[in-house]
Coordinates of C-alpha atoms (C1' of nucleotides) in Angstrom, one line a residue:
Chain A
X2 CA 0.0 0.0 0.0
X3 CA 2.1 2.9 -1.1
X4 CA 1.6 6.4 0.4
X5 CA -0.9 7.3 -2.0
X6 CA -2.3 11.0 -2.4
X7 CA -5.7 11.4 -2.6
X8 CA -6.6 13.2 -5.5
X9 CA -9.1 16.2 -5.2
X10 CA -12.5 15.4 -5.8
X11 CA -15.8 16.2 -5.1
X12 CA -17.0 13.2 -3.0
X13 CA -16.2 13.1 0.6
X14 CA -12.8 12.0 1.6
X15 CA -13.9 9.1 3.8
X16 CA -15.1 7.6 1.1
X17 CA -12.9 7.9 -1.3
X18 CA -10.8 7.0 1.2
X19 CA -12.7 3.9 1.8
X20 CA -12.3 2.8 -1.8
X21 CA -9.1 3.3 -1.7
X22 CA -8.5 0.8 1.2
X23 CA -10.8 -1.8 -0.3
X24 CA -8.6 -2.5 -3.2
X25 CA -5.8 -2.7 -1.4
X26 CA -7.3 -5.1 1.3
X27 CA -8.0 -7.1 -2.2
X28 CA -5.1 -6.7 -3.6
X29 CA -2.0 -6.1 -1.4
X30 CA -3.8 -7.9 1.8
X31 CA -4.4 -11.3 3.5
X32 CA -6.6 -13.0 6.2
X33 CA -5.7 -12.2 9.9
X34 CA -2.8 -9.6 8.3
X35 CA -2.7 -6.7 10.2
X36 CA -2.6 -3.1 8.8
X37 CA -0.6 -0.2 9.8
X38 CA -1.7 2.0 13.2
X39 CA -4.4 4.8 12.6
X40 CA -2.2 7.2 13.4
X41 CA 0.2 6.2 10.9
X42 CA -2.2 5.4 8.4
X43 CA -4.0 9.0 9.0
X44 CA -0.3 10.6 8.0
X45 CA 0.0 8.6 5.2
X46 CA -3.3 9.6 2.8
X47 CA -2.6 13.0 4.5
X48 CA -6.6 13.0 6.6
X49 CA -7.0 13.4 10.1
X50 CA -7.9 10.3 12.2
X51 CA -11.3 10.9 12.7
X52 CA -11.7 11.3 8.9
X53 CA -9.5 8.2 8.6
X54 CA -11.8 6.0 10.9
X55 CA -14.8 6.4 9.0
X56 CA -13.7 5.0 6.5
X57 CA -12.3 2.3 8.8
X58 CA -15.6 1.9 10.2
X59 CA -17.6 1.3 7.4
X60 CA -15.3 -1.6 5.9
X61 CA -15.4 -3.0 9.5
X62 CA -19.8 -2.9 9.5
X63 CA -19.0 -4.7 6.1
X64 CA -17.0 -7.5 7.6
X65 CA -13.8 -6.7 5.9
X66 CA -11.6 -5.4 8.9
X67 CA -11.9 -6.7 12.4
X68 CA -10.8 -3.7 14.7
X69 CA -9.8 -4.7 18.5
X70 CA -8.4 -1.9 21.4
X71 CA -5.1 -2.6 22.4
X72 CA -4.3 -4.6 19.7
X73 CA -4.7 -3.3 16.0
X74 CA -6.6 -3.9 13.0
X75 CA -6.5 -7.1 10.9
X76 CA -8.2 -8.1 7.6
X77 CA -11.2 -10.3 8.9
X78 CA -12.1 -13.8 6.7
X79 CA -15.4 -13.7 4.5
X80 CA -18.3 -14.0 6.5
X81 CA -19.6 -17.3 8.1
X82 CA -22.9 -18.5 6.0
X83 CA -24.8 -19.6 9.8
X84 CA -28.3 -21.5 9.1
X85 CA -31.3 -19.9 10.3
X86 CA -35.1 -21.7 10.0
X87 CA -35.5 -25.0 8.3
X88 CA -32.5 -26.0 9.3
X89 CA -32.8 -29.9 8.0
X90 CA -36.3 -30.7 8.1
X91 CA -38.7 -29.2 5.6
X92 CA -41.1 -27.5 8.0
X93 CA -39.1 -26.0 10.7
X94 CA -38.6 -27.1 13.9
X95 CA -38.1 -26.3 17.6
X96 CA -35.3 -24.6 19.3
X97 CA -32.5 -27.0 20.4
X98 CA -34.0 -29.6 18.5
X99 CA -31.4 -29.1 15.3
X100 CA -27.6 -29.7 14.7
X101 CA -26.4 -26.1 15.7
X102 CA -24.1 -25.7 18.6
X103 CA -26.0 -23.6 20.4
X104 CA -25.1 -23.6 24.8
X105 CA -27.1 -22.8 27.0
X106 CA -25.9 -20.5 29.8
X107 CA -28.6 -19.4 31.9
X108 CA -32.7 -19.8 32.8
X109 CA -35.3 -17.5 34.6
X110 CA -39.1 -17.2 34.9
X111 CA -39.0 -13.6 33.9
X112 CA -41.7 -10.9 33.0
X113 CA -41.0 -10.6 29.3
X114 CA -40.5 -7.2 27.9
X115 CA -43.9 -5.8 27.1
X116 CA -44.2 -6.8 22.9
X117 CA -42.9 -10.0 23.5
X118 CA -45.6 -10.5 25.8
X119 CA -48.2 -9.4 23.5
X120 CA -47.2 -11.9 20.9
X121 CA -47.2 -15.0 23.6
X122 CA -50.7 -13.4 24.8
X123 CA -49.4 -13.3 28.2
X124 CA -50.1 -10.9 31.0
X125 CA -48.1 -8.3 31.7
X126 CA -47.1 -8.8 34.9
X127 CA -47.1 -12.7 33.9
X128 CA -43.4 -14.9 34.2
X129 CA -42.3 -17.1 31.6
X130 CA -39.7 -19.7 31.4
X131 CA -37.0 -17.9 29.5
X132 CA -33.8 -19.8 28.3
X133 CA -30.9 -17.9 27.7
X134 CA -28.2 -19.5 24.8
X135 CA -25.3 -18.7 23.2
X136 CA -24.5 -20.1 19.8
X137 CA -21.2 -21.1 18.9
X138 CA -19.3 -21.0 15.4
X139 CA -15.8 -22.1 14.6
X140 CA -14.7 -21.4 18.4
X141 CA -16.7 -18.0 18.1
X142 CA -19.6 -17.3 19.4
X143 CA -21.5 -15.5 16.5
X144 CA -25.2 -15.0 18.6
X145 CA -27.4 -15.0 21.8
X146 CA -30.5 -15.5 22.1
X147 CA -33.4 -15.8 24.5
X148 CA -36.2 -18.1 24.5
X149 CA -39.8 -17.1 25.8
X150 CA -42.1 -20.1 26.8
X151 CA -45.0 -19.3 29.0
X152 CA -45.8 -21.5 31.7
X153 CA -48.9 -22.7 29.5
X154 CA -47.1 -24.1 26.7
X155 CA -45.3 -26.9 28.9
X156 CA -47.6 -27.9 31.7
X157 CA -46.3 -30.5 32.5
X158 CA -43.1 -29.3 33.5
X159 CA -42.0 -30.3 37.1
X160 CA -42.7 -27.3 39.7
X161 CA -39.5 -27.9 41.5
X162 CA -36.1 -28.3 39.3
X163 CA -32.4 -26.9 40.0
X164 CA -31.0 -24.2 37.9
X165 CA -29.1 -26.5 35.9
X166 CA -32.2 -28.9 35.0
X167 CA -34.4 -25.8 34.0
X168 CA -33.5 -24.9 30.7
X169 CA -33.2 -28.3 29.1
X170 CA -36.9 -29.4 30.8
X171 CA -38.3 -26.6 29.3
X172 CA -36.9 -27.9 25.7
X173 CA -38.1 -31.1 26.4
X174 CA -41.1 -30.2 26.3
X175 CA -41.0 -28.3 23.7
X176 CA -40.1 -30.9 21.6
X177 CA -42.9 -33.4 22.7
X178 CA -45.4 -30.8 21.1
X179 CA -46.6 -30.7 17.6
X180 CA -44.9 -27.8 15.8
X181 CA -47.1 -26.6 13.0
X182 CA -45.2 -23.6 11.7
X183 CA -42.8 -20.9 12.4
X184 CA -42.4 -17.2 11.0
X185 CA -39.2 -15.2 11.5
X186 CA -38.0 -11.3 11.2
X187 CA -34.9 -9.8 10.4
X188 CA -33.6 -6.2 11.2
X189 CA -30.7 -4.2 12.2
X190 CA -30.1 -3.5 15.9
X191 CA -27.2 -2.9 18.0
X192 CA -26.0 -4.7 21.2
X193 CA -26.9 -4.0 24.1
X194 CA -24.7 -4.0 26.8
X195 CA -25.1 -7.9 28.5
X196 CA -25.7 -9.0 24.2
X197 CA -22.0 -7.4 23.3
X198 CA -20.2 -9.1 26.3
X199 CA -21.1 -12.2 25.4
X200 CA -20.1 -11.7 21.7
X201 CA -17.1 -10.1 22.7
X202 CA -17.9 -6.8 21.1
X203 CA -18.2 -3.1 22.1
X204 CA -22.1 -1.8 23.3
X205 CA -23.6 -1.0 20.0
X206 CA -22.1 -3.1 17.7
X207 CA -24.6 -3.9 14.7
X208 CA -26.2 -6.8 14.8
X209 CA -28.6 -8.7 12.9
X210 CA -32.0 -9.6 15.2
X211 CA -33.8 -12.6 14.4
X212 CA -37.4 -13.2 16.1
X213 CA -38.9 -15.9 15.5
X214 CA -43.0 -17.2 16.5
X215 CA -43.0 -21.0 16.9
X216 CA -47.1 -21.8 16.9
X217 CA -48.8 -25.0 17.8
X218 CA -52.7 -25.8 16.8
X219 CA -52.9 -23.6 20.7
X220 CA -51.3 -20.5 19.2
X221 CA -47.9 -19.3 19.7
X222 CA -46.0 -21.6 22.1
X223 CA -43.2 -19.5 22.3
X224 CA -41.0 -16.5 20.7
X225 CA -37.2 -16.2 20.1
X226 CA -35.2 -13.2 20.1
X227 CA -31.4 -14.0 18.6
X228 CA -28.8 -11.5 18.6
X229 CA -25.8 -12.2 15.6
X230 CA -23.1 -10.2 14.8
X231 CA -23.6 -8.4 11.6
X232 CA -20.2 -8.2 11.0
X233 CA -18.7 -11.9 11.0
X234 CA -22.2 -13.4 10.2
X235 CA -24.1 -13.6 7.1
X236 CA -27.7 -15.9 7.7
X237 CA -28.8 -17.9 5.3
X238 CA -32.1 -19.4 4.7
X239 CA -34.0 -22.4 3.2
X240 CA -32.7 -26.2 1.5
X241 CA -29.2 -27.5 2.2
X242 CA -27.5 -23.3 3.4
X243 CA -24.9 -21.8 1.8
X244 CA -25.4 -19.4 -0.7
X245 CA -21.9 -18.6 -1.7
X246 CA -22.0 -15.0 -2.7
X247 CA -20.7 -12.8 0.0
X248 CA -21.3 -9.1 -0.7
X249 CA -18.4 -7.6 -0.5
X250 CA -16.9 -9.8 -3.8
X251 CA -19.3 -7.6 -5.3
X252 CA -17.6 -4.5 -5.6
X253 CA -16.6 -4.5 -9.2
X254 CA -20.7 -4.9 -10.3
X255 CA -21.2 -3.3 -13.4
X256 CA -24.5 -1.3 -13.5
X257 CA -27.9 -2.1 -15.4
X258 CA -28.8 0.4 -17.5
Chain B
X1 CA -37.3 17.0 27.5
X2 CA -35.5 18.7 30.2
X3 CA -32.0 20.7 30.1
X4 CA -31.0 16.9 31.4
X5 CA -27.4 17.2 33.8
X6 CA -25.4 14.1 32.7
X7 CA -24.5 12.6 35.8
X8 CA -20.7 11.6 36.0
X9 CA -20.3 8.3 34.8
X10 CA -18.1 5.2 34.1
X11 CA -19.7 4.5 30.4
X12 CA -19.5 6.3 27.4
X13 CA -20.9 9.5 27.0
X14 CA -22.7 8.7 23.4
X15 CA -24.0 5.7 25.3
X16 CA -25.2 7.2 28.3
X17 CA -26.9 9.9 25.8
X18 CA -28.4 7.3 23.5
X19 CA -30.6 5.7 26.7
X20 CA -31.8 9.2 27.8
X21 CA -32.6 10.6 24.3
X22 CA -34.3 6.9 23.9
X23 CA -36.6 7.6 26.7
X24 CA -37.2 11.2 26.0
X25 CA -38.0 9.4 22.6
X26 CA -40.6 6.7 24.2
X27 CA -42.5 9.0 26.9
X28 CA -42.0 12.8 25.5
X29 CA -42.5 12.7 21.4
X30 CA -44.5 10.8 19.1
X31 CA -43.6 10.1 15.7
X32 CA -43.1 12.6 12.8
X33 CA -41.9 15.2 15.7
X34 CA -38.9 17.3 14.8
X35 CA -36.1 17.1 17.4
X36 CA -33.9 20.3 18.2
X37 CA -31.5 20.7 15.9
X38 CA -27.9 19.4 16.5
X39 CA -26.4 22.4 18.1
X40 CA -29.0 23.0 20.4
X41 CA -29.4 19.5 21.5
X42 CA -25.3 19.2 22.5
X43 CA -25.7 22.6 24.4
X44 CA -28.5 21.6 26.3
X45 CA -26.6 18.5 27.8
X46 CA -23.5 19.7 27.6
X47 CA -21.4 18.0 25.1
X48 CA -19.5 18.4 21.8
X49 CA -21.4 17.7 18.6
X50 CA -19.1 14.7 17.3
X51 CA -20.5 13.1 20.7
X52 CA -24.4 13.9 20.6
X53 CA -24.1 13.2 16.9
X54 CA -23.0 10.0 17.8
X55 CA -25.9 9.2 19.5
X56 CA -27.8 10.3 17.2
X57 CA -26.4 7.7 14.5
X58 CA -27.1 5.3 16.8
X59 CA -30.8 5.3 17.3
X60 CA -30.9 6.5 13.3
X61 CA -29.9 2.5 13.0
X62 CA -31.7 1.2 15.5
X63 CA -35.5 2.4 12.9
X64 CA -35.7 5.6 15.7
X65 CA -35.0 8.9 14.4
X66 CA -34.8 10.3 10.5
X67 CA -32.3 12.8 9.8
X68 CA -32.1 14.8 6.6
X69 CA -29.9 17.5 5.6
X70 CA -31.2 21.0 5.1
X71 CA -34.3 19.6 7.0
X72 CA -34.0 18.3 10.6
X73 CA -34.3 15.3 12.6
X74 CA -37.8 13.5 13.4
X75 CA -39.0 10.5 14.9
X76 CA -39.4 8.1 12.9
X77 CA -42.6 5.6 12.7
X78 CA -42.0 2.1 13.7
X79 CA -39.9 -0.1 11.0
X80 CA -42.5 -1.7 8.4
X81 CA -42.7 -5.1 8.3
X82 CA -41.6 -6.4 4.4
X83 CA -42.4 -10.0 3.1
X84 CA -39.4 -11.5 1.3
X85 CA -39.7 -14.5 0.2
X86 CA -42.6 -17.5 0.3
X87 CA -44.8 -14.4 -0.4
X88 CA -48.2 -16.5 -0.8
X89 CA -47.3 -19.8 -2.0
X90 CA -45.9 -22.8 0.3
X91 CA -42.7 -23.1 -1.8
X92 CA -41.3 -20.0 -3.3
X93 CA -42.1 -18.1 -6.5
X94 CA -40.7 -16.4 -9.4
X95 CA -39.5 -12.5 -8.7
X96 CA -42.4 -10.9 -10.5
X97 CA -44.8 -13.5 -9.6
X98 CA -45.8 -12.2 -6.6
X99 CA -48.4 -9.5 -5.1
X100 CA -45.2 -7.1 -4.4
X101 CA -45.0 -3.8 -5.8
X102 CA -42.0 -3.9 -7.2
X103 CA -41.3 -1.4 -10.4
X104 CA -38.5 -2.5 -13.0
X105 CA -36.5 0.8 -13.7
X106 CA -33.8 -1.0 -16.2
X107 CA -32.9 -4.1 -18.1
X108 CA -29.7 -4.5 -19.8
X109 CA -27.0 -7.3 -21.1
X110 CA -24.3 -7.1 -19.1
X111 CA -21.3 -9.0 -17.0
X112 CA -22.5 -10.1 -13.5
X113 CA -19.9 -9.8 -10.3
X114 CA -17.6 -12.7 -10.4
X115 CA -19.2 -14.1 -7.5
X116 CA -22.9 -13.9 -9.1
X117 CA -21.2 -15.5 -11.9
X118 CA -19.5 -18.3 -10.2
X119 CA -23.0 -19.3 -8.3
X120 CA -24.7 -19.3 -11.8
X121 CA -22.3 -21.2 -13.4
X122 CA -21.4 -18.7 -16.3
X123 CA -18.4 -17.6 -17.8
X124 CA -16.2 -14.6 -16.4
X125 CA -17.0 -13.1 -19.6
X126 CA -20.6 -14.0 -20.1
X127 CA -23.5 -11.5 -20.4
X128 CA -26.4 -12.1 -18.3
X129 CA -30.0 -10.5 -18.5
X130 CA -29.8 -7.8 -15.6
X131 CA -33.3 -6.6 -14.4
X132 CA -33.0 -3.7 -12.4
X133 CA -36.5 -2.8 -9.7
X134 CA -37.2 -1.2 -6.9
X135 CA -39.6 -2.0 -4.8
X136 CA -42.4 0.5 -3.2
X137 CA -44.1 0.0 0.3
X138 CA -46.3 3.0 1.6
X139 CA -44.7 5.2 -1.2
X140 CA -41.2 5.0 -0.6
X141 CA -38.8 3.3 -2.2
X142 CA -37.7 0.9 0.3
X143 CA -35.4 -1.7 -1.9
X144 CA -33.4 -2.0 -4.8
X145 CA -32.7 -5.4 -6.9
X146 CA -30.9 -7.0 -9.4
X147 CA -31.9 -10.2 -11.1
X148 CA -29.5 -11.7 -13.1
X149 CA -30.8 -14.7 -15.5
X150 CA -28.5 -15.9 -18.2
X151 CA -29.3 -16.5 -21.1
X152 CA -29.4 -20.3 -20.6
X153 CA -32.4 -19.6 -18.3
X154 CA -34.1 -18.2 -20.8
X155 CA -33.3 -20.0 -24.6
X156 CA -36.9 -19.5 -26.3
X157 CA -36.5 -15.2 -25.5
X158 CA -36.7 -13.3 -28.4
X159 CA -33.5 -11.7 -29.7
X160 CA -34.3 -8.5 -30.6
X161 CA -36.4 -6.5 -27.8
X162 CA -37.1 -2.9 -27.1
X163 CA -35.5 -1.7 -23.8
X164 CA -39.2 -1.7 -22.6
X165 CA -39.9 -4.9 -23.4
X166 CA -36.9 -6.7 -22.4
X167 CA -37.4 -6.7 -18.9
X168 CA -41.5 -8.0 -18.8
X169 CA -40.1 -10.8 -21.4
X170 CA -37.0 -12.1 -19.0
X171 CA -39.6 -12.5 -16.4
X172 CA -42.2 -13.7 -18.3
X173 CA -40.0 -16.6 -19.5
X174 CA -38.8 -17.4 -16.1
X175 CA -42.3 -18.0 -14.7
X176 CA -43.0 -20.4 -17.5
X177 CA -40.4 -22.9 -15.5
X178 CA -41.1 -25.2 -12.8
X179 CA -39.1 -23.3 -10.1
X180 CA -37.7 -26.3 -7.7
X181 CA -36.1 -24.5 -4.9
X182 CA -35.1 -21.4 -3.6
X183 CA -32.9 -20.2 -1.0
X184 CA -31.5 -17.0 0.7
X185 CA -28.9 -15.7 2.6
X186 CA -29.4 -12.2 4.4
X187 CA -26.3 -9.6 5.5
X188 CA -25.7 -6.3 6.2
X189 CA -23.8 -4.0 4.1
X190 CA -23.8 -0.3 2.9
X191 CA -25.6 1.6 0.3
X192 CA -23.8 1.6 -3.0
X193 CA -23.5 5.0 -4.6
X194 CA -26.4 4.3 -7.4
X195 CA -28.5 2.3 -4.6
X196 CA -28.3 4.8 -1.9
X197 CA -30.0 7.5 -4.7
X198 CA -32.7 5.1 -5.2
X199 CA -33.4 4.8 -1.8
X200 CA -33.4 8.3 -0.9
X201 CA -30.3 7.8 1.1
X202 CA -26.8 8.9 1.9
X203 CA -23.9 6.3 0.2
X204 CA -22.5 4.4 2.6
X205 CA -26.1 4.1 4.7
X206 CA -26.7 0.7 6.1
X207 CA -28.8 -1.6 4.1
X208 CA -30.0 -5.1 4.3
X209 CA -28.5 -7.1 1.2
X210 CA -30.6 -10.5 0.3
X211 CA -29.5 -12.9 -2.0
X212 CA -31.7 -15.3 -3.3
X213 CA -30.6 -18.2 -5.5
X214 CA -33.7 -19.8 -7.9
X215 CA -33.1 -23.3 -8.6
X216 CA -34.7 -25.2 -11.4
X217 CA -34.2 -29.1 -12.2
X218 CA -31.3 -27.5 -14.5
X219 CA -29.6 -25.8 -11.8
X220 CA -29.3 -22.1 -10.6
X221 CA -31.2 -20.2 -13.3
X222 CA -31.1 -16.9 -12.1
X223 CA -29.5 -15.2 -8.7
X224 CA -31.2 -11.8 -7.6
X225 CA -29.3 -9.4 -4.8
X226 CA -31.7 -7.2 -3.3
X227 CA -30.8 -3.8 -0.9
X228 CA -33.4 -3.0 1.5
X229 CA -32.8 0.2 3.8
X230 CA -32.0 -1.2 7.2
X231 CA -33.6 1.6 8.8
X232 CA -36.9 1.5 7.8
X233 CA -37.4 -2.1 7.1
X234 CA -37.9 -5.4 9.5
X235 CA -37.7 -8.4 6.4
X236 CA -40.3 -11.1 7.4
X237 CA -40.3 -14.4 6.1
X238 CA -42.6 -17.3 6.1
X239 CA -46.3 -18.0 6.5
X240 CA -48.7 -14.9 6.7
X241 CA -46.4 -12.5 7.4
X242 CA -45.7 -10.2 10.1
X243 CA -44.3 -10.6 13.7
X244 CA -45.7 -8.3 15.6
X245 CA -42.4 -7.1 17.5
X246 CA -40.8 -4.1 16.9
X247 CA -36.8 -4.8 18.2
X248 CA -36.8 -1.3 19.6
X249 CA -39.9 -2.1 21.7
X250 CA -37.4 -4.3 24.2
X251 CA -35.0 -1.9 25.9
X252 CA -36.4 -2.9 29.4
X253 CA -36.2 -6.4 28.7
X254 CA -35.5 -8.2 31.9
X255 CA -32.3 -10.2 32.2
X256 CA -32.4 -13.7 32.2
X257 CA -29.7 -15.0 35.0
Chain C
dG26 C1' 5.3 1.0 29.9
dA27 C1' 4.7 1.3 25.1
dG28 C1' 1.4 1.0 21.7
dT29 C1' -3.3 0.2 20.1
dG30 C1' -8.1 1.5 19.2
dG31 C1' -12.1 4.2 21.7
dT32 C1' -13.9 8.6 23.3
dC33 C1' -14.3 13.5 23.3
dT34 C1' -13.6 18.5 22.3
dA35 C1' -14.2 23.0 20.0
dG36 C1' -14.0 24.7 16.5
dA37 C1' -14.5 25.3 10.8
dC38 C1' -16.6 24.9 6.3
dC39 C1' -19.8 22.6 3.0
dA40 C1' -24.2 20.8 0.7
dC41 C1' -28.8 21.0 0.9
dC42 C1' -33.5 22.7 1.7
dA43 C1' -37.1 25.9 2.5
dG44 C1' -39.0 30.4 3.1
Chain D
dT12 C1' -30.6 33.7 2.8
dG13 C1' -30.7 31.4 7.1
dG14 C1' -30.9 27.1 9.2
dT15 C1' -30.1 22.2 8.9
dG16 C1' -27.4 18.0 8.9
dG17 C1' -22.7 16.2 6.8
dT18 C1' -17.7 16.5 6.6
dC19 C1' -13.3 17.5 8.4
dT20 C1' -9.5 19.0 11.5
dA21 C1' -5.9 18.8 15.2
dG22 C1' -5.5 18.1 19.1
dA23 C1' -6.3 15.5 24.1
dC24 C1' -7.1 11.8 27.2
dC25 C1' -8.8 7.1 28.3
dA26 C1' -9.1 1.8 28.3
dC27 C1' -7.1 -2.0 26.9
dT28 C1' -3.5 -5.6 25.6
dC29 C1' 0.8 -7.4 25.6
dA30 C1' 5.7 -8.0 26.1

DNA sequence: GAGTGGTCTAGACCACCAG
DNA sequence: TGGTGGTCTAGACCACTCA
């Protein structure tokens, strides 16, 4: 990457900037290689830092850098293709039931926040079994989730269980229920504060929320809210997963009339 | 909203201002309202603009607040739920086939992206039908597409078309195959130059990118990359349509242990 | 302790929109 | 033309990681 001068134009310099370093992350650049300080690359295109990390931010909300404090900044691999939804079967099927490595790592009876309950037709005031996981991806772990089931959808759950025996009851018996469909959303969100921990990134990291109804012939049996980071994941949906395109190979697109 | 003190604290500043601007947001204005401008805002509690602006970007992400130059900020109306995929049917459909209001804006011969290319199994040097739409909801532009169907796909299309009949007559002779299979991958990304115009947005703006790969018993015969804004739009998928939860409706979720 | 990215400031000027 | 958000600067200090 030589000490290139930006040449004056009439688009803002962060993104021209931005440009800039994307060819030379595809051209001069490998996985996991790590690029000069900010400071030093600041000097070198002759911006100020701030104007430099813009530019940095952006490629990292694209998944091409991978930015850490204390440490530097290194070209990040393509995305991970992570299954979401019909995730074998052809119909869907119940959380915990499929071949993801998902952990578990905690379970209340918690008043759900106020829409949730509104989908589950709950009280307000009403606890629910909810099942906090983490789910794991190439020693990473890419997304959190927490799983709503109101005391009405597994009745016969056992009134007395230890912490540890909660969580996997409650999918138990899930699982012994007819599941007749599921619907799922996607949108942008960032994480919150517990979310990012967990996923070892800053507070307010983008991140791509999935919430998902599972309904029985009774109505919704219970709603998932998953957390995945929007800048090592891309989710893929439907028959056997991986799409193979990953966005940011699309850079040289040439346009359609 | 009060001339709020921040009190000292151990957690960013942009953060901290984020969760009281949030709740000024929930209890205090109601959608469509215009916000103090920029200036005002940082004066009032006591900070630089760089840090209320940053703030500001965050809940412009998280679907809260619209900000246009020369204009103003307001409060923007809950994220609209948008279909994507199984739109009616039980296993997927032709783009154009549906009850979408989509609006084809160009069609052209042209080379795809390598990566589009690889995935439909054409040369590096192949043209490919490209369909260019956008897609309307509530009178905004909300998405942008490409479809890219070579030629393959499509043997029995007449050779010579007009530019406004090329388009209707790539999709026309798409729907006349047995579609097998579909599947999807969704990531984030940013707003291309030519998209972010479409969309009525800054380049660089974050955007929801879907890639859908159409499968026939011959193979992939067409790929279509579509950029919704990831502001205003929560992608729903599956049966009838939409989950009734708004992400930014959680921020006093309880924690689960 | 040296070096990294993260936060913050107090300015300045520009591009855009509306009256 | 006045007011808005968008870009940019040149500093400062903080939080974190690692040798």
């Amino acid at each position: 990457m030589a000490t290139t001068q930006l040449e004056p134009v009439q688009e803002p310099k962060y993104w021209h900037l931005k440009t800039v370093l994307q060819e030379a992350l595809d051209s001069e650049f490998s996985v996991g290689e790590i690029l000069p300080n900010e400071r030093d690359l600041a000097a070198r295109f002759g911006v100020a830092r701030a104007t430099l990390r813009q530019a940095l931010e952006q490629l990292e909300l694209e998944g091409r850098l991978q930015r850490r404090r204390g440490v530097g900044t290194t070209v990040a691999p393509p995305r991970m293709g992570i299954a979401v939804g019909t995730t074998g079967a052809s119909e869907g099927a119940w959380p915990g039931s499929g071949s993801e490595s998902w952990r578990t790592v905690g379970c209340a009876e918690a008043v759900p926040p106020a829409a949730v309950a509104a989908v589950l037709g709950t009280g307000t005031d009403e606890l629910v079994h909810t099942v906090r996981r983490v789910r794991m991806m190439q020693g990473q772990s890419v997304a959190t989730e927490l799983i709503f089931v109101p005391s009405g959808s597994v009745p016969a759950l056992p009134a007395l269980l230890t912490p540890a025996a909660h969580a996997p009851a409650v999918l138990r018996e899930l699982h012994a229920m007819a599941l007749e469909s599921e619907d799922r959303a996607v949108e942008l969100g960032s994480a919150r504060a517990e979310d990012a921990k967990q996923l070892d990134r800053l507070p307010g990291a983008p991140v791509l929320v999935v919430t998902t109804r599972y309904r029985t012939g009774q109505g919704v049996a219970a709603v998932s809210v998953a957390t995945y980071r929007a800048d090592t994941c891309r989710l893929t949906f439907g028959e056997t997963g991986t799409v193979q395109i990953s966005h940011h190979e699309q850079e040289e697109r040439r346009e359609a009339s």
